[in-house]
Coordinates of C-alpha atoms in Angstrom, one line a residue:
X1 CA 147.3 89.1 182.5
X2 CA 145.8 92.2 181.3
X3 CA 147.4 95.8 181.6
X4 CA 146.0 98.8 182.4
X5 CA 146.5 100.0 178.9
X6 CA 145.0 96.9 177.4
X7 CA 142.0 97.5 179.9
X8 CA 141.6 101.6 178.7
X9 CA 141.7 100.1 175.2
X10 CA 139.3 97.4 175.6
X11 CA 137.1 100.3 177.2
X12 CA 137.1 102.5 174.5
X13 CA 136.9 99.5 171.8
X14 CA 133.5 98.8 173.4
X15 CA 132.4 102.7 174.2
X16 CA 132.9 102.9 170.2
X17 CA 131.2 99.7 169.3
X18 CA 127.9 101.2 171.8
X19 CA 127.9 104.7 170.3
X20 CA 128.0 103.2 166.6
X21 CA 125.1 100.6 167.4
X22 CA 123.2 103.6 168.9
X23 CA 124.5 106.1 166.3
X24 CA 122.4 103.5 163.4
X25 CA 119.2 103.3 165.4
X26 CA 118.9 107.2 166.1
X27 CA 119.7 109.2 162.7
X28 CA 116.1 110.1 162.2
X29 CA 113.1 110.7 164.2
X30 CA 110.1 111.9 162.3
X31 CA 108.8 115.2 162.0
X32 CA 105.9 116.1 163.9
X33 CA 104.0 117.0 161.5
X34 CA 101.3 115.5 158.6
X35 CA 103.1 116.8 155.5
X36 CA 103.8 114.3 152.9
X37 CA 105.8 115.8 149.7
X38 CA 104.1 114.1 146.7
X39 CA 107.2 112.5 144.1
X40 CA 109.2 115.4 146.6
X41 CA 108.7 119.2 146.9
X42 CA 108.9 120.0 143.2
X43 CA 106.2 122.5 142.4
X44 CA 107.2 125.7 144.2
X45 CA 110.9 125.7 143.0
X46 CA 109.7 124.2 139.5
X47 CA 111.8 121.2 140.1
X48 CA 111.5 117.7 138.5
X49 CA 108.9 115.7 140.5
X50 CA 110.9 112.3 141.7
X51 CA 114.1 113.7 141.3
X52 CA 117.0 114.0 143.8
X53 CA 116.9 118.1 144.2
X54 CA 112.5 117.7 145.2
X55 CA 113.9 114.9 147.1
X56 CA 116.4 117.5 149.6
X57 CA 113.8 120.4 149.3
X58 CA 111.3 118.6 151.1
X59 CA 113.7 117.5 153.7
X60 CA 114.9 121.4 153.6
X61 CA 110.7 122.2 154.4
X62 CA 110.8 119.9 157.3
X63 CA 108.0 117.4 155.7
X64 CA 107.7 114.2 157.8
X65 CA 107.6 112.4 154.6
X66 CA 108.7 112.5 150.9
X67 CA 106.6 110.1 148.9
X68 CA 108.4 108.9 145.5
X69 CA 107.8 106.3 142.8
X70 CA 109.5 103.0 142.3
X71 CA 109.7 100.8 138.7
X72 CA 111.8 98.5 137.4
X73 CA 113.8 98.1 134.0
X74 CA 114.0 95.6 131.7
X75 CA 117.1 94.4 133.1
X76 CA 116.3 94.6 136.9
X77 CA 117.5 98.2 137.8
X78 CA 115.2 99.7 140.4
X79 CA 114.8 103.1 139.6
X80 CA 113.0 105.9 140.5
X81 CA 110.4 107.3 138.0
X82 CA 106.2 107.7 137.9
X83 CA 105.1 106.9 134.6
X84 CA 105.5 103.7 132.9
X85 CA 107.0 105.2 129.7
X86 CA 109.8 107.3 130.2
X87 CA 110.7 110.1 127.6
X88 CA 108.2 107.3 125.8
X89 CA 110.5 104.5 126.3
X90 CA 108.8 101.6 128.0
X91 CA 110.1 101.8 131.6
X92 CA 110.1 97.5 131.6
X93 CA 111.2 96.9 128.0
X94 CA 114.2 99.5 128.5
X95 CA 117.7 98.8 130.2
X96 CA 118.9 101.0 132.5
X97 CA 121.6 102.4 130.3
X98 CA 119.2 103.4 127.6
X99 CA 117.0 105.7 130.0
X100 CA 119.9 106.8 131.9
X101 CA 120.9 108.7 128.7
X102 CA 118.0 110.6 128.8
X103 CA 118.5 113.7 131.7
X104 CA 115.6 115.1 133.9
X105 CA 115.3 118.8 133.1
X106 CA 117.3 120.3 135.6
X107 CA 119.8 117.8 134.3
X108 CA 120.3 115.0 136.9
X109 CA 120.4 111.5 135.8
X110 CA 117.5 109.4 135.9
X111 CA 117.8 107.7 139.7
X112 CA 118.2 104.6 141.2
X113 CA 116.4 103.7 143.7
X114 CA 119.7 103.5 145.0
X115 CA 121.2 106.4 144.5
X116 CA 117.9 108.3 145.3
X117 CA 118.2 106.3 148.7
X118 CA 121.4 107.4 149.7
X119 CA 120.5 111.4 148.9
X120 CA 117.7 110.5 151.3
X121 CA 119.6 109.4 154.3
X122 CA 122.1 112.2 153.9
X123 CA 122.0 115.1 156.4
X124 CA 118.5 113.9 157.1
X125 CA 117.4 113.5 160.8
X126 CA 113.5 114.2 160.3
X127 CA 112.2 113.7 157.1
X128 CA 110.6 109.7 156.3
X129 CA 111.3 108.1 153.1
X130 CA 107.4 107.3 151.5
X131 CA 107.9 104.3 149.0
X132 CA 105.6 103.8 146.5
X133 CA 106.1 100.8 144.8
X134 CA 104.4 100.6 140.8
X135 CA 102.8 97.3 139.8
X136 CA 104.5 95.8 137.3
X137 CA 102.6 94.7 134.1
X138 CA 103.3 91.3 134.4
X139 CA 102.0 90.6 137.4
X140 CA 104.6 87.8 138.7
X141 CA 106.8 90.2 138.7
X142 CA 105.2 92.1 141.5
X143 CA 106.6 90.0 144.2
X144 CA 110.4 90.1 142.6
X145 CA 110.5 93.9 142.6
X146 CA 109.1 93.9 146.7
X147 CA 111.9 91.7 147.5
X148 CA 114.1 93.5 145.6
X149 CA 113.5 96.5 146.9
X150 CA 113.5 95.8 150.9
X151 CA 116.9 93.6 149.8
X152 CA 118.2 97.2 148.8
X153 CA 116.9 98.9 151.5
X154 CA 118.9 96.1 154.0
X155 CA 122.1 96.9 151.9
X156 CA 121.9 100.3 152.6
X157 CA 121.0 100.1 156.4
X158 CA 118.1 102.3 155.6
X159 CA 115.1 100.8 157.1
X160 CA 114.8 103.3 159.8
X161 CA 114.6 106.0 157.2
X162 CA 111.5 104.1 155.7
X163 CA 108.3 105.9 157.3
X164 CA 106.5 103.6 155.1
X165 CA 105.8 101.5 151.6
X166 CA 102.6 102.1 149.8
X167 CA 101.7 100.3 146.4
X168 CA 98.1 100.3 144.3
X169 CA 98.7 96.3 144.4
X170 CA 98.0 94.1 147.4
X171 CA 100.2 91.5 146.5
X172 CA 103.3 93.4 146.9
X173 CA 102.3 95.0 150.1
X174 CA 101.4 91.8 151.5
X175 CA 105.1 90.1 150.2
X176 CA 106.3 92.9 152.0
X177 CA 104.8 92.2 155.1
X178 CA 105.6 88.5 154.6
X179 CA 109.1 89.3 154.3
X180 CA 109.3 92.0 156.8
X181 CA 106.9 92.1 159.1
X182 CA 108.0 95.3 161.0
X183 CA 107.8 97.3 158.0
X184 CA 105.0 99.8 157.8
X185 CA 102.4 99.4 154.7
X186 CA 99.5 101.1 152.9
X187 CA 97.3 100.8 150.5
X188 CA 96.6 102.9 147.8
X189 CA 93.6 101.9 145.5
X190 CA 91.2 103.0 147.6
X191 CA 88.7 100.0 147.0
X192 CA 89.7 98.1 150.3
X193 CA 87.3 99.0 153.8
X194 CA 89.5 99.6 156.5
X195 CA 88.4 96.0 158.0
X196 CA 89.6 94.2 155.4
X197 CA 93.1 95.7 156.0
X198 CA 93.5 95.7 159.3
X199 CA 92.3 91.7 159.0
X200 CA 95.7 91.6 156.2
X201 CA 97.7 92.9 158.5
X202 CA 97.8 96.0 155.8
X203 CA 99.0 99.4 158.3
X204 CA 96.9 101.8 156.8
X205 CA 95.4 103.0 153.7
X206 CA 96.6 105.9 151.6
X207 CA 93.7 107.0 149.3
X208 CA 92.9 109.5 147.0
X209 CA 91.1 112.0 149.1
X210 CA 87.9 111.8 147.2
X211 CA 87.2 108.0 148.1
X212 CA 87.1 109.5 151.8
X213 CA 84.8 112.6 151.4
X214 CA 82.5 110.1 149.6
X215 CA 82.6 107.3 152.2
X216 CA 83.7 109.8 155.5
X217 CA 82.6 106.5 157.4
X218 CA 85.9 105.0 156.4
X219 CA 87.8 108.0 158.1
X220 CA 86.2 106.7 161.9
X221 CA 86.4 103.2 161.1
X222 CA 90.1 103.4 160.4
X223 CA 90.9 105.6 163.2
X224 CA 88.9 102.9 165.7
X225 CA 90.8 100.1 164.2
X226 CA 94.0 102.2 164.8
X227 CA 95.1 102.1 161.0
X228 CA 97.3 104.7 159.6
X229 CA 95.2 107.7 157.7
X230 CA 96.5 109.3 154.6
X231 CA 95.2 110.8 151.8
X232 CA 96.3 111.9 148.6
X233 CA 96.9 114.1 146.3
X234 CA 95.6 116.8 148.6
X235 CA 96.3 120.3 146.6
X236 CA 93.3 122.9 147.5
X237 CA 93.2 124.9 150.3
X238 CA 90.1 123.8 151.4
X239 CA 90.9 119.9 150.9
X240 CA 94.1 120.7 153.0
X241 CA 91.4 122.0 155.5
X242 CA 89.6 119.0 155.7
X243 CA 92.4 116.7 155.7
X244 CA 93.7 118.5 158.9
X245 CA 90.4 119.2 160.7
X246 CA 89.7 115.4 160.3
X247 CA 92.7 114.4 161.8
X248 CA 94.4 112.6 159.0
X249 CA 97.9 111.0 160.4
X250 CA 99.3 112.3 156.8
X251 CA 98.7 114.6 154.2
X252 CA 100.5 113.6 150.8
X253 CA 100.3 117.2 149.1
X254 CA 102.2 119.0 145.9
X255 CA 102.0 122.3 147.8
X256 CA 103.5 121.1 151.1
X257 CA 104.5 124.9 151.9
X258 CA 100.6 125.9 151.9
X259 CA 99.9 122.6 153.6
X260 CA 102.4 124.2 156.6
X261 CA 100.5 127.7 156.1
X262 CA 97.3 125.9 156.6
X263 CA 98.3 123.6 159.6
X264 CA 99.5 126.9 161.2
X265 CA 96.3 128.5 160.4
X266 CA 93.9 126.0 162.0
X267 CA 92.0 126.0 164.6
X268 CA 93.8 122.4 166.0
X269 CA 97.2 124.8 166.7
X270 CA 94.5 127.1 169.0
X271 CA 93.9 123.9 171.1
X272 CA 90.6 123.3 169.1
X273 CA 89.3 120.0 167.9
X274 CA 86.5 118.9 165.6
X275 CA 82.8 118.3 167.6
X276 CA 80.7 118.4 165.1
X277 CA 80.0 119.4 161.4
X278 CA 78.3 118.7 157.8
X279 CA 80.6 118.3 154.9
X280 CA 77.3 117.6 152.6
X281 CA 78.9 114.8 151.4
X282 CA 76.1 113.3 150.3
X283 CA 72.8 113.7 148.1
X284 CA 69.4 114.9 149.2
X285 CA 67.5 116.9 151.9
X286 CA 69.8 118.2 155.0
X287 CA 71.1 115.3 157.5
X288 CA 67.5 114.9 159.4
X289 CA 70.1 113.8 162.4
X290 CA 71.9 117.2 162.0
X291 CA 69.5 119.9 160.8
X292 CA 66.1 120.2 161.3
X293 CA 63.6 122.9 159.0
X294 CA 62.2 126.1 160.2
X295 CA 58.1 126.4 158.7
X296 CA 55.9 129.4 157.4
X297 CA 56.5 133.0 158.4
X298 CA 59.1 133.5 161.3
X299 CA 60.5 136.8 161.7
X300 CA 61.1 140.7 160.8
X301 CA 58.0 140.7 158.7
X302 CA 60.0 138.9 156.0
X303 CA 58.3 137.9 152.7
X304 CA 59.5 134.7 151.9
X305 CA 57.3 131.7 153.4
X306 CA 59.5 128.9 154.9
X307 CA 59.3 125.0 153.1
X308 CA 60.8 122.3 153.6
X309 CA 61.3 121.1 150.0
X310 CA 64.5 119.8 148.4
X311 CA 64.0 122.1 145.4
X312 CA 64.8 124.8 148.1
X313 CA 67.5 122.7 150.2
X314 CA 69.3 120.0 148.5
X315 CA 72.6 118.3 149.0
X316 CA 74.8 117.3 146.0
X317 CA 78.2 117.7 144.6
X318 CA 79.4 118.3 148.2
X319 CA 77.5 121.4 148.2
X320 CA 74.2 122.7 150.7
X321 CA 72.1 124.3 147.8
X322 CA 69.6 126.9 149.9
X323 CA 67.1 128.7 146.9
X324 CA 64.7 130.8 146.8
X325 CA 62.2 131.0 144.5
X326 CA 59.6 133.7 143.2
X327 CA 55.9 131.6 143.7
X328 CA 53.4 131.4 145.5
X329 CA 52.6 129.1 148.6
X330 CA 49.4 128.9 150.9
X331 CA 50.2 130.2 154.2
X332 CA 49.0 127.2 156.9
X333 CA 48.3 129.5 159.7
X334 CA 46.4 132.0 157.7
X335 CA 42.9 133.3 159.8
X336 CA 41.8 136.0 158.1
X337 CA 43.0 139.6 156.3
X338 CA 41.8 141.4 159.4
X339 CA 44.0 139.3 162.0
X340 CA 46.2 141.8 163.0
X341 CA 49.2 139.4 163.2
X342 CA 50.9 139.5 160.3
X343 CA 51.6 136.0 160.0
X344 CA 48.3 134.9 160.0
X345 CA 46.5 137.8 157.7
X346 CA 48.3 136.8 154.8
X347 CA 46.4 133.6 152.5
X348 CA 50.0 133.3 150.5
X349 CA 53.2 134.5 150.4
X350 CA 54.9 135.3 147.4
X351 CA 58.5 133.8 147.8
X352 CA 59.3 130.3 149.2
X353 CA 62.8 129.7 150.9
X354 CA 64.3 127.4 153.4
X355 CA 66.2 128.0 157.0
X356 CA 67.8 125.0 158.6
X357 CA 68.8 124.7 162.3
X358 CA 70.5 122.4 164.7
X359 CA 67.7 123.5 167.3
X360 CA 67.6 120.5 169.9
X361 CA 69.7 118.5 167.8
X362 CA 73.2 120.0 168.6
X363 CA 74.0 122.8 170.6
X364 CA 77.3 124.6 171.9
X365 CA 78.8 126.7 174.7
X366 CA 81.9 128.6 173.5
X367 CA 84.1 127.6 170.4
X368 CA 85.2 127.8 166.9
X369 CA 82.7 127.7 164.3
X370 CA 83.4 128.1 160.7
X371 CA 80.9 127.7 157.7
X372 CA 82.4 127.9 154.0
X373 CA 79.5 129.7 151.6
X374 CA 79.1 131.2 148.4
X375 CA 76.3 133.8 149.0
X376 CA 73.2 134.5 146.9
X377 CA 72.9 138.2 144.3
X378 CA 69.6 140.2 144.5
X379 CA 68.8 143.2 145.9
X380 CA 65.9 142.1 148.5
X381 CA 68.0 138.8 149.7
X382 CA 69.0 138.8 153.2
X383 CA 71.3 135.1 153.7
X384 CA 72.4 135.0 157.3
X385 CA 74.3 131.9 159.1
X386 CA 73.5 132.9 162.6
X387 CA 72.9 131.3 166.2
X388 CA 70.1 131.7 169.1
X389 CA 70.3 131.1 172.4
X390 CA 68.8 127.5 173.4
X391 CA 66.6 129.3 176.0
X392 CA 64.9 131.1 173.1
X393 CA 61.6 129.6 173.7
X394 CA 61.7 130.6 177.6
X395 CA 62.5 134.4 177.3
X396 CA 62.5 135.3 174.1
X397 CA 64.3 137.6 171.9
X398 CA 67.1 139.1 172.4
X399 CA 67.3 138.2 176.2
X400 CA 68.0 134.8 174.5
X401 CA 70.8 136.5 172.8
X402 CA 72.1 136.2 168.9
X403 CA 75.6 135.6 167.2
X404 CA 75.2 137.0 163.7
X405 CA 78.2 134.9 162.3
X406 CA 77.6 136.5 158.7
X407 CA 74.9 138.5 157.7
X408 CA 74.6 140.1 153.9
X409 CA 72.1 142.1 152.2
X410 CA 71.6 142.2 148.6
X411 CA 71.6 146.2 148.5
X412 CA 75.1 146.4 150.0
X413 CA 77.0 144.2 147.4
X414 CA 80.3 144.3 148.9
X415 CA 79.6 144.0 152.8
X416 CA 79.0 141.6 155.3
X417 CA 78.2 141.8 159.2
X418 CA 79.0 140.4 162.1
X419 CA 77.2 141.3 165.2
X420 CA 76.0 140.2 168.5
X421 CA 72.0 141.0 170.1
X422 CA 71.3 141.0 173.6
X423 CA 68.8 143.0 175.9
X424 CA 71.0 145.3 176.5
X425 CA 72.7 145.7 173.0
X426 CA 70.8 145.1 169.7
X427 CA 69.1 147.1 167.0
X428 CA 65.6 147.9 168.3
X429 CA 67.3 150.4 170.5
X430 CA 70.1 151.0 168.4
X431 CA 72.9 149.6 170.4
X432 CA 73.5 146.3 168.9
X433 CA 77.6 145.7 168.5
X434 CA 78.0 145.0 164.9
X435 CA 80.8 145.9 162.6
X436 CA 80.5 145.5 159.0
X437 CA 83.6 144.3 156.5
X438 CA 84.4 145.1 153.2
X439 CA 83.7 141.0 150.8
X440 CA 85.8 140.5 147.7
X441 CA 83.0 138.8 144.8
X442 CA 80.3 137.5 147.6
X443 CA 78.6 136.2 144.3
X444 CA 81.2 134.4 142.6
X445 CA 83.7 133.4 145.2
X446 CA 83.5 130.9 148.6
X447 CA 84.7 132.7 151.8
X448 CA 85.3 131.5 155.4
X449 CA 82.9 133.3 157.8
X450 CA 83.7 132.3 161.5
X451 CA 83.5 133.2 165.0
X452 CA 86.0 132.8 167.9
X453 CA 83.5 132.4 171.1
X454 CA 85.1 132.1 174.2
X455 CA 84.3 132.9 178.0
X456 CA 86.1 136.3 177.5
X457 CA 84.9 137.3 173.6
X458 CA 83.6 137.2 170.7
X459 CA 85.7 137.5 167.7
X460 CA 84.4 137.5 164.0
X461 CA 86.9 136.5 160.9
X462 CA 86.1 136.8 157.4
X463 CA 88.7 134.7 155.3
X464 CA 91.1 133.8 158.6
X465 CA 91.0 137.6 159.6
X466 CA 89.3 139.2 162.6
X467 CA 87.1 142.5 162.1
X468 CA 85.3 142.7 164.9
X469 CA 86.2 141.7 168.3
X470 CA 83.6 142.5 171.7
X471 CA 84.7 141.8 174.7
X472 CA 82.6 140.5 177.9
X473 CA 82.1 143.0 179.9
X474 CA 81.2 141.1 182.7
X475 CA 78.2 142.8 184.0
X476 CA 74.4 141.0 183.5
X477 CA 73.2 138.1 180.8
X478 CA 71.5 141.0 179.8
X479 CA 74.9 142.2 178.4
X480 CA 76.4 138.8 178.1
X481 CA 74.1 135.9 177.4
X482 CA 76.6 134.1 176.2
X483 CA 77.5 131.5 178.7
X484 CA 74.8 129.0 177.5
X485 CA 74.1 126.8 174.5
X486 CA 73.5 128.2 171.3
X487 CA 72.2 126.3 168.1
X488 CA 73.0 127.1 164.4
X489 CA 70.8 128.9 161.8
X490 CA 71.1 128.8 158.0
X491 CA 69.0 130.6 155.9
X492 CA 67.7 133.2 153.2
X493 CA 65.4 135.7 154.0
X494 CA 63.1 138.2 151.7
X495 CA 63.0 141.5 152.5
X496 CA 62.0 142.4 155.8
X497 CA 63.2 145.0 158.5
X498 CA 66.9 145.1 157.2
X499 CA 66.6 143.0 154.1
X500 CA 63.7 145.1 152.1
X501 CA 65.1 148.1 153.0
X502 CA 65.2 149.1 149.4
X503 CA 62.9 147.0 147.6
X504 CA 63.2 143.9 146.2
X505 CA 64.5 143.0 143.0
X506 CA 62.2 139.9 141.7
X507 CA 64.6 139.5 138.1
X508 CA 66.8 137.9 141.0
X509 CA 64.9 134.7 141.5
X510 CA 65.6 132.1 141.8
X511 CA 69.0 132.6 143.8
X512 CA 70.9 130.3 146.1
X513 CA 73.7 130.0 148.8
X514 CA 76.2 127.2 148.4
X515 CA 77.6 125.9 151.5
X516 CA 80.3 123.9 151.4
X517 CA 80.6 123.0 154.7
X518 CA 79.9 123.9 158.7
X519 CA 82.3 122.8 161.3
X520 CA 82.5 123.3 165.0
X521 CA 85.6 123.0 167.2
X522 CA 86.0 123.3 171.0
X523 CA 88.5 123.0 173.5
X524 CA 88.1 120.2 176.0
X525 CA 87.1 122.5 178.7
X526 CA 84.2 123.8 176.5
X527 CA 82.8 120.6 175.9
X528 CA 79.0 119.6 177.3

């Protein structure tokens, strides 16, 4: 017959038994985040990549992941190491022992995977352990060292600290799936659509970050087929960029502080998300499904003549190439030298140039828009990325309204503009609200020109920072058009009202503006 002491016993006996079961399947929960230290988070602290210390500073940082290399010696040690030579020993034709006498340079012993394991899972309730497992040479040993490894992993009860395994073979990501099912798996060699993984039962791919720029198709079609989305090694600020703004799941980066700088800095922590943009990742004339060309003379009695001609818009190398070129071309609406139009009394214009727009194509209310550019030298150039209102053609200019997002001219070297036109504010009475901002090396250096266009303002950043902000006022459209669609502009202009305004320099041509890319963000509420 049981006692009232046995009973309290038996009762904490069991309360001890629960918390320890639930004690092993809660030590870690992923952080919310997409930062994946690559071999650790060596490079700020100038720590050994794959060692123990850039294994605890990227858990310090907060990463959701710490990504680090597996190989395996001659006599069956798992260790933890990227090359296949080590110190130029032969990482499989060396024992253990022999490459353990060999210290990394802040002097820590060459890991095991075990030992590197157990640092990972200590004090650790947020940051994933990201296993890559190295090929072996001889192939058949590929399977031994992916049972090897998740036999480890069970030793050490360290599964839930596993946010995934990733290997540049197939075979040992699928032995791991054979053996453990539940474990999460990737693929790194980036030759693999994401069909073809999803179909092996493969969790995601991991690839190098160029493979995805290149086929940006992949980046959808994984996302549809609910695959996991990395990409690595991602190390520029503007790759970072476009890793976030794309939505990648994780970011496997050696600067994973400027990755958390960068994540801060988006427009996804304002609420925004992606809509619409052109990375130019791709060769050739402008997307025909994304930009369309402007022909002949427009505007402001400008001298270049409008074409639509690769030479002076061409897409390669990732880049938007807009040129301009000193030569002549026929003008098509040309009547006569008497017309007093000035677009028709001219038989030829003197400079040729191109201006793209996403007139009728795509067109926005409100948001976030952000173009990267390099701009063109010359005194006489006037490059503008700009917007119109969509009702342009109904009531014309400026009732339409106009978002300068970045306006340069070649006489002020260091300046750009932004500014907005509307009947009531623009420059043909003087009032237009325009501020101009000093532009570190225009010629040899990208910047970010943008605009923050809500309901309430208007807010123009050069390089992340805001110098001008206007505010609605509330009154009329004809203070405020800005409550309707507006379409893009890219272009360079020839001298003209604001752009000749102190000749033009023809030892300039040809010139160009590299874009590198235009995005366009919204909030949900903004969205047609």
């Amino acid at each position: 017959m049981f006692t009232i002491k046995t009973n309290v016993y038996i009762l904490i006996l069991f309360s001890f038994l629960v918390a320890c079961k639930s004690n092993s399947k809660s030590g870690i929960s992923f952080a919310d985040n997409s930062v994946v230290a690559h071999r650790g988070a060596w490079k700020a602290d100038d720590l050994p990549s794959n060692s123990i210390a850039s294994l605890r500073k990227a858990i310090e940082l907060g990463c959701t992941g710490s990504e680090f290399d597996v190989r395996m010696t001659a006599d069956d040690i798992l260790i933890v190491t990227h090359d296949a030579d080590y110190f130029d020993m032969p990482v499989e034709e060396t024992t253990y022992a022999e490459l353990s006498k060999v210290k990394l340079p802040n002097g820590e012993i060459l890991p095991t995977l075990k030992e590197y394991v157990l640092a990972g899972i200590k004090n650790n309730d947020s940051t994933g352990l990201v296993c890559e497992i190295k090929p072996c040479k001889n192939k058949e040993r590929n399977p031994i060292i992916a049972q090897k490894v998740l036999e480890l992993v069970d030793e050490l009860g360290a599964h839930e600290y596993v946010l995934s395994y990733i290997s540049f073979s197939y075979k040992i990501l699928e032995e791991i799936e054979k053996i453990r099912p539940a474990a999460v798996t990737q693929y790194l060699d980036g030759s693999a659509q994401p069909s073809k993984l999803k179909e092996d039962g493969i969790d995601g791919l991991d690839y190098h970050y160029s493979k995805l720029t290149n086929k940006p198709q992949w980046i959808s079609e994984a996302k549809e087929k609910d695959l996991i989305l990395n990409a690595w090694t991602v190390n520029e600020v503007k790759d970072i960029d476009w890793a976030i703004v794309h939505g990648f799941d994780y970011i496997t980066t050696d600067e994973p502080e400027i990755a958390f700088e960068r994540i801060a800095a988006s427009p996804l922590n304002k609420g925004y998300n992606l809509v619409w943009s052109d990375e130019f990742n791709y060769k050739g004339l402008p997307d025909h499904t994304k930009w369309s060309f402007e022909k002949g003379f427009i505007r402001n009695v400008e001298k270049q003549y409008y074409v639509d001609q690769m030479k002076n818009a061409k897409v390669d190398s990732g880049m938007l190439s807009l040129k301009v070129y000193k030569e002549k071309v026929p003008n098509a609406a040309f009547e006569s030298k008497e017309n007093k139009d000035w677009k028709k009394n001219q038989g030829f214009a003197d400079y040729s140039s191109s201006s793209i727009e996403t007139k009728d194509i795509e067109e926005w209310t409100y948001g976030y828009i952000e173009i990267r550019a390099k701009l063109p030298e010359g005194r006489g150039l006037w490059p503008a990325l700009w917007m119109l209102g969509h009702n342009f053609e109904e009531v014309g200019w400026p009732k339409c309204g106009e978002i300068d997002i970045m306006e340069h001219v070649g006489f002020e070297r260091d300046s750009i503009f932004g500014t907005i036109h509307t009947k009531a504010y623009n420059h043909m009475k003087r009032t237009e609200k325009g501020k101009k901002a000093f532009i570190d090396k225009p010629y040899e250096s990208f910047h970010l020109f943008a605009i923050e266009w809500t309901p309430d303002k208007m807010d123009f950043l050069l390089d992340n920072k805001v110098y001008n902000h206007i505010e609605n006022e509330y009154k009329t459209s004809d203070e405020w058009p800005f409550d309707q669609d507006f379409y893009l502009k890219l272009n360079i202009a020839v001298g003209g009202m604001l752009g000749g305004q102190k000749g033009i320099d023809d030892n300039s041509f040809p010139a160009q503006m590299l874009v590198d890319y235009v995005r366009v963000f919204q909030k949900d509420e903004y969205k047609n």
